[in-house]
Amino acid sequence: MTRSIPTVKLLIDGQFIDSTTQQWRDVINPATQEILAQVPFATAEEVDRAVASAQAAFKTWRKTPIGARARIFLKYQQLIRDNMKELAAILTAEQGKTLADAEGDVFRGLEVVEHAAGIGNLQLGELANNVAGGVDTYTLLQPLGVCAGITPFNFPAMIPLWMFPMAIATGNTFVLKPSEQDPMVTMRLCELALEAGVPPGVLNVVHGGPDVVNAICDHPDIKAVSFVGSTKVGTHVYNRASQAGKRVQCMMGAKNHAIVLPDAHKEQSLNAIAGAAFGAAGQRCMALSVVVLVGEAQQWIPDLVAKAKTLKVNAGVEAGTDVGPLVSCAALDRVSGLIERGVAEGATLELDGRNPQVAGYENGNFVGPTLFSGVTTDMSIYREEIFGPVLCVIAAETMDEAIELINANPNGNGTAIFTRSGAAARHFQEEIDVGQVGINVPIPVPVPMFSFTGSRASKLGDLGPYGKQVVQFYTQTKTVTERWFDEDAVGSTVNTTITLK
Ligand code: NAD
């Protein structure tokens, strides 16, 4: 078949190859609707080949010295730095976020690569000397085998980099299934990984939708699956892959609340809230989508609206843009529909961002900052994850009322409090049932020395996708209990009890 538009390749056994599938999807620039490339939905046979390639590579990769593995990631982090501008440009073209934010997306992934380069200090076992006479016990953290990752559209650089570097650094091999909406920056990162020295078969990529994801969940040779995406799909992946006997972690949807106490630093708090609610067009799993104004802070609504109005809606490539387009026409329809429902269900639309005029980008999927007040917990705009630049404002009389509201929401991804009171902040930190807590920090994503987490409906599986926890996720602990006999040791008697002496 001849194609005038580029095709996104599969990566199998170190080769970037065209799929033989008949099913393709356009990768579209959300600011212009230009078709950038076509991405294949891999066939079942191609998924099998990718897994077989990873399975074969595991035999030698698992024995590769830890220093050799670490050095690949040292080189990889430099290559990512050297190619940062190009990576950001690819990302902005296919995803829509601003160039600065795209660099942030790559940078947060780069930090995980840097952490992977320190794997020698992370994949350490423990040893207890003389657990019995002449007996020592120690642990080995050994790789599992073939691991797989399934990633969402909103961080097409950072989230793949949450997954394969740490999986590979710990001695596993990997099959990645990127988002079919914006796979191009992910593929460029995979090219750089091979350039850094990741051997053939150690990293493989298949593209596709539900069929490919299900094939990964079911495949008998895949030992662990890391998923990031919506709660609906994540719950399906968790159940299906767990039933197939795999270790699974799913980082899922969100509805992140911030509490604003009347003593908060007003200007700093309003800036932080507007950035976290409307930045990346609200398409962050850690975006703030609900603000609970406590007591006298309820009077800040006009200030929040004024702040939101200062943000500039435009294509991500244009200088000075704060809010780029939504990823797809479908996302635009969904977000616009939810705004309409908010109005119909009785919330007060303080700022309507629908149909902004963006000169030169008339076909882009734009929604500007949108703000509702008078939101109640039974409204669709409160119950659903909007994933657009829409902020819901709720009033509460006390901080405890606000905490109760947040803890009653099914999701527990991120939250924040704005206050000058250490005591209030500490009370909040103790009582709130949310995985990531910010104190005067609106998007408290932990750096890779810690682990991304989440609670309740935002996460399934015990361990996070990077940081110390992921070393546990990608390894199996083996304990070894050993005793060595001196040549001249006198033979002891037969011991029929379970104790070691
Ligand atoms: P999504 O769930 O639609 O897609 C995620 C992945 O699942 C994609 O690779 C997609 O191809 C695949 N998929 C989609 N439908 C499927 C189906 N029916 N069966 C099997 N696989 C399927 O998510 P998205 O829209 O790409 O990303 C946005 C969502 O991801 C939001 O809910 C956001 O909160 C969440 N997210 C969570 C985190 C986190 O760390 N908690 C981080 C980023 C994004």
Short mmCIF file of N, CA and C in Angstrom, two decimals, residues 100-190:
data_model
loop_
_atom_site.label_atom_id
_atom_site.label_comp_id
_atom_site.label_asym_id
_atom_site.label_seq_id
_atom_site.Cartn_x
_atom_site.Cartn_y
_atom_site.Cartn_z
N ALA A 100 6.18 24.87 26.35
CA ALA A 100 6.80 24.87 27.68
C ALA A 100 6.26 23.68 28.50
N ASP A 101 4.98 23.46 28.39
CA ASP A 101 4.39 22.36 29.14
C ASP A 101 4.84 21.01 28.57
N ALA A 102 5.04 20.96 27.24
CA ALA A 102 5.54 19.73 26.62
C ALA A 102 6.94 19.42 27.13
N GLU A 103 7.76 20.46 27.28
CA GLU A 103 9.09 20.24 27.84
C GLU A 103 8.97 19.73 29.28
N GLY A 104 7.99 20.25 30.00
CA GLY A 104 7.75 19.77 31.37
C GLY A 104 7.36 18.30 31.36
N ASP A 105 6.54 17.91 30.41
CA ASP A 105 6.11 16.51 30.26
C ASP A 105 7.34 15.60 30.06
N VAL A 106 8.22 16.03 29.14
CA VAL A 106 9.43 15.24 28.88
C VAL A 106 10.33 15.26 30.13
N PHE A 107 10.42 16.44 30.76
CA PHE A 107 11.34 16.59 31.89
C PHE A 107 10.95 15.69 33.07
N ARG A 108 9.63 15.61 33.34
CA ARG A 108 9.21 14.77 34.47
C ARG A 108 9.51 13.30 34.19
N GLY A 109 9.50 12.91 32.90
CA GLY A 109 9.91 11.55 32.55
C GLY A 109 11.42 11.38 32.65
N LEU A 110 12.12 12.43 32.23
CA LEU A 110 13.58 12.41 32.29
C LEU A 110 14.06 12.17 33.73
N GLU A 111 13.36 12.75 34.69
CA GLU A 111 13.76 12.55 36.09
C GLU A 111 13.70 11.08 36.49
N VAL A 112 12.75 10.35 35.90
CA VAL A 112 12.67 8.91 36.20
C VAL A 112 13.83 8.17 35.53
N VAL A 113 14.21 8.63 34.33
CA VAL A 113 15.37 8.02 33.66
C VAL A 113 16.63 8.25 34.50
N GLU A 114 16.77 9.45 35.05
CA GLU A 114 17.93 9.73 35.91
C GLU A 114 17.92 8.80 37.12
N HIS A 115 16.73 8.57 37.65
CA HIS A 115 16.62 7.67 38.81
C HIS A 115 17.01 6.25 38.41
N ALA A 116 16.59 5.86 37.18
CA ALA A 116 16.90 4.51 36.71
C ALA A 116 18.42 4.32 36.58
N ALA A 117 19.13 5.42 36.28
CA ALA A 117 20.58 5.33 36.15
C ALA A 117 21.24 5.04 37.51
N GLY A 118 20.49 5.23 38.59
CA GLY A 118 21.01 4.92 39.93
C GLY A 118 20.53 3.57 40.42
N ILE A 119 20.19 2.69 39.50
CA ILE A 119 19.55 1.42 39.89
C ILE A 119 20.46 0.60 40.83
N GLY A 120 21.78 0.82 40.68
CA GLY A 120 22.71 0.08 41.54
C GLY A 120 22.44 0.31 43.02
N ASN A 121 21.92 1.46 43.36
CA ASN A 121 21.61 1.75 44.76
C ASN A 121 20.18 1.40 45.14
N LEU A 122 19.38 1.04 44.16
CA LEU A 122 17.96 0.84 44.43
C LEU A 122 17.58 -0.64 44.52
N GLN A 123 18.27 -1.46 43.72
CA GLN A 123 17.87 -2.87 43.66
C GLN A 123 18.73 -3.68 44.62
N LEU A 124 18.74 -3.24 45.86
CA LEU A 124 19.58 -3.91 46.85
C LEU A 124 18.75 -4.82 47.72
N GLY A 125 19.31 -5.99 48.02
CA GLY A 125 18.64 -6.88 48.95
C GLY A 125 19.07 -6.57 50.38
N GLU A 126 18.63 -7.44 51.30
CA GLU A 126 18.99 -7.28 52.71
C GLU A 126 19.70 -8.54 53.18
N LEU A 127 20.50 -8.41 54.22
CA LEU A 127 21.17 -9.60 54.75
C LEU A 127 21.11 -9.59 56.27
N ALA A 128 20.73 -10.69 56.83
CA ALA A 128 20.80 -10.84 58.29
C ALA A 128 21.84 -11.91 58.59
N ASN A 129 22.83 -11.49 59.35
CA ASN A 129 23.95 -12.36 59.66
C ASN A 129 23.61 -13.23 60.89
N ASN A 130 23.99 -14.52 60.85
CA ASN A 130 23.80 -15.42 62.01
C ASN A 130 22.34 -15.49 62.47
N VAL A 131 21.44 -15.81 61.54
CA VAL A 131 20.05 -16.02 61.95
C VAL A 131 19.93 -17.32 62.75
N ALA A 132 20.92 -18.19 62.59
CA ALA A 132 21.12 -19.37 63.43
C ALA A 132 22.63 -19.60 63.43
N GLY A 133 23.10 -20.59 64.12
CA GLY A 133 24.55 -20.80 64.20
C GLY A 133 25.15 -21.02 62.82
N GLY A 134 25.97 -20.09 62.34
CA GLY A 134 26.63 -20.23 61.04
C GLY A 134 25.69 -20.05 59.86
N VAL A 135 24.52 -19.52 60.11
CA VAL A 135 23.53 -19.38 59.03
C VAL A 135 23.23 -17.90 58.78
N ASP A 136 23.22 -17.50 57.51
CA ASP A 136 22.84 -16.13 57.11
C ASP A 136 21.62 -16.20 56.20
N THR A 137 20.81 -15.17 56.25
CA THR A 137 19.68 -15.07 55.31
C THR A 137 19.79 -13.76 54.56
N TYR A 138 19.62 -13.83 53.26
CA TYR A 138 19.63 -12.59 52.47
C TYR A 138 18.57 -12.64 51.39
N THR A 139 18.26 -11.45 50.87
CA THR A 139 17.23 -11.37 49.83
C THR A 139 17.85 -10.92 48.51
N LEU A 140 17.28 -11.45 47.43
CA LEU A 140 17.63 -11.03 46.07
C LEU A 140 16.38 -10.40 45.47
N LEU A 141 16.53 -9.26 44.82
CA LEU A 141 15.39 -8.66 44.10
C LEU A 141 15.59 -8.98 42.62
N GLN A 142 14.92 -10.02 42.16
CA GLN A 142 15.17 -10.51 40.80
C GLN A 142 14.06 -10.06 39.85
N PRO A 143 14.43 -9.77 38.60
CA PRO A 143 13.41 -9.33 37.63
C PRO A 143 12.38 -10.41 37.37
N LEU A 144 11.20 -9.96 36.90
CA LEU A 144 10.08 -10.88 36.73
C LEU A 144 10.10 -11.58 35.37
N GLY A 145 10.51 -10.85 34.33
CA GLY A 145 10.44 -11.40 32.97
C GLY A 145 9.91 -10.32 32.04
N VAL A 146 8.94 -10.67 31.21
CA VAL A 146 8.37 -9.68 30.29
C VAL A 146 7.31 -8.87 31.05
N CYS A 147 7.46 -7.57 31.04
CA CYS A 147 6.47 -6.68 31.66
C CYS A 147 5.87 -5.81 30.55
N ALA A 148 4.68 -5.27 30.82
CA ALA A 148 4.01 -4.47 29.79
C ALA A 148 3.48 -3.18 30.39
N GLY A 149 3.35 -2.16 29.54
CA GLY A 149 2.80 -0.88 29.96
C GLY A 149 1.77 -0.38 28.97
N ILE A 150 0.71 0.20 29.51
CA ILE A 150 -0.37 0.75 28.68
C ILE A 150 -0.55 2.19 29.13
N THR A 151 -0.44 3.15 28.20
CA THR A 151 -0.37 4.55 28.62
C THR A 151 -1.48 5.41 28.03
N PRO A 152 -1.79 6.53 28.70
CA PRO A 152 -2.87 7.43 28.26
C PRO A 152 -2.34 8.53 27.34
N PHE A 153 -3.25 9.36 26.83
CA PHE A 153 -2.85 10.39 25.87
C PHE A 153 -2.26 11.63 26.53
N ASN A 154 -2.53 11.85 27.82
CA ASN A 154 -2.28 13.20 28.33
C ASN A 154 -0.83 13.49 28.68
N PHE A 155 -0.03 12.45 28.94
CA PHE A 155 1.41 12.65 29.15
C PHE A 155 2.16 11.62 28.31
N PRO A 156 2.22 11.85 26.99
CA PRO A 156 2.78 10.79 26.11
C PRO A 156 4.29 10.63 26.22
N ALA A 157 4.96 11.53 26.93
CA ALA A 157 6.40 11.34 27.20
C ALA A 157 6.59 10.84 28.63
N MET A 158 6.03 11.57 29.59
CA MET A 158 6.30 11.25 31.00
C MET A 158 5.83 9.84 31.38
N ILE A 159 4.64 9.48 30.95
CA ILE A 159 4.11 8.21 31.49
C ILE A 159 4.79 6.97 30.89
N PRO A 160 5.06 6.93 29.58
CA PRO A 160 5.91 5.81 29.12
C PRO A 160 7.25 5.77 29.87
N LEU A 161 7.79 6.98 30.18
CA LEU A 161 9.07 7.01 30.91
C LEU A 161 8.91 6.66 32.39
N TRP A 162 7.70 6.73 32.93
CA TRP A 162 7.46 6.18 34.27
C TRP A 162 7.70 4.67 34.24
N MET A 163 7.45 4.08 33.07
CA MET A 163 7.33 2.62 33.04
C MET A 163 8.59 1.90 32.57
N PHE A 164 8.94 2.05 31.27
CA PHE A 164 9.95 1.13 30.74
C PHE A 164 11.35 1.34 31.31
N PRO A 165 11.80 2.59 31.64
CA PRO A 165 13.16 2.68 32.17
C PRO A 165 13.36 1.87 33.46
N MET A 166 12.44 2.00 34.41
CA MET A 166 12.63 1.28 35.67
C MET A 166 12.44 -0.23 35.48
N ALA A 167 11.51 -0.62 34.60
CA ALA A 167 11.31 -2.06 34.34
C ALA A 167 12.57 -2.66 33.75
N ILE A 168 13.16 -1.95 32.79
CA ILE A 168 14.35 -2.46 32.11
C ILE A 168 15.58 -2.37 33.02
N ALA A 169 15.70 -1.27 33.75
CA ALA A 169 16.86 -1.11 34.64
C ALA A 169 16.90 -2.22 35.69
N THR A 170 15.73 -2.71 36.10
CA THR A 170 15.71 -3.78 37.11
C THR A 170 15.90 -5.17 36.47
N GLY A 171 16.11 -5.22 35.14
CA GLY A 171 16.45 -6.49 34.50
C GLY A 171 15.32 -7.17 33.75
N ASN A 172 14.18 -6.48 33.62
CA ASN A 172 13.07 -7.04 32.87
C ASN A 172 13.15 -6.62 31.40
N THR A 173 12.33 -7.24 30.57
CA THR A 173 12.14 -6.74 29.21
C THR A 173 10.71 -6.24 29.11
N PHE A 174 10.40 -5.46 28.05
CA PHE A 174 9.19 -4.66 28.10
C PHE A 174 8.45 -4.62 26.78
N VAL A 175 7.12 -4.62 26.87
CA VAL A 175 6.24 -4.37 25.72
C VAL A 175 5.37 -3.17 26.09
N LEU A 176 5.48 -2.10 25.29
CA LEU A 176 4.74 -0.87 25.57
C LEU A 176 3.61 -0.71 24.57
N LYS A 177 2.44 -0.29 25.10
CA LYS A 177 1.30 0.04 24.22
C LYS A 177 0.96 1.51 24.50
N PRO A 178 1.48 2.43 23.66
CA PRO A 178 1.20 3.86 23.91
C PRO A 178 -0.24 4.21 23.55
N SER A 179 -0.63 5.42 23.92
CA SER A 179 -1.95 5.91 23.50
C SER A 179 -1.98 6.02 21.98
N GLU A 180 -3.05 5.55 21.40
CA GLU A 180 -3.19 5.63 19.94
C GLU A 180 -3.48 7.06 19.49
N GLN A 181 -3.76 7.96 20.45
CA GLN A 181 -4.06 9.35 20.07
C GLN A 181 -2.80 10.17 19.80
N ASP A 182 -1.71 9.85 20.50
CA ASP A 182 -0.48 10.64 20.32
C ASP A 182 0.76 9.78 20.57
N PRO A 183 1.01 8.84 19.65
CA PRO A 183 2.12 7.89 19.88
C PRO A 183 3.48 8.38 19.36
N MET A 184 3.54 9.56 18.72
CA MET A 184 4.76 9.90 17.98
C MET A 184 5.93 10.29 18.88
N VAL A 185 5.64 11.05 19.94
CA VAL A 185 6.76 11.43 20.82
C VAL A 185 7.25 10.19 21.57
N THR A 186 6.32 9.31 21.88
CA THR A 186 6.71 8.06 22.56
C THR A 186 7.68 7.27 21.68
N MET A 187 7.38 7.23 20.37
CA MET A 187 8.25 6.47 19.47
C MET A 187 9.62 7.13 19.35
N ARG A 188 9.65 8.45 19.35
CA ARG A 188 10.96 9.13 19.29
C ARG A 188 11.77 8.81 20.55
N LEU A 189 11.08 8.74 21.69
CA LEU A 189 11.78 8.37 22.93
C LEU A 189 12.30 6.93 22.85
N CYS A 190 11.57 6.07 22.17
CA CYS A 190 12.02 4.68 22.03
C CYS A 190 13.24 4.61 21.10
#
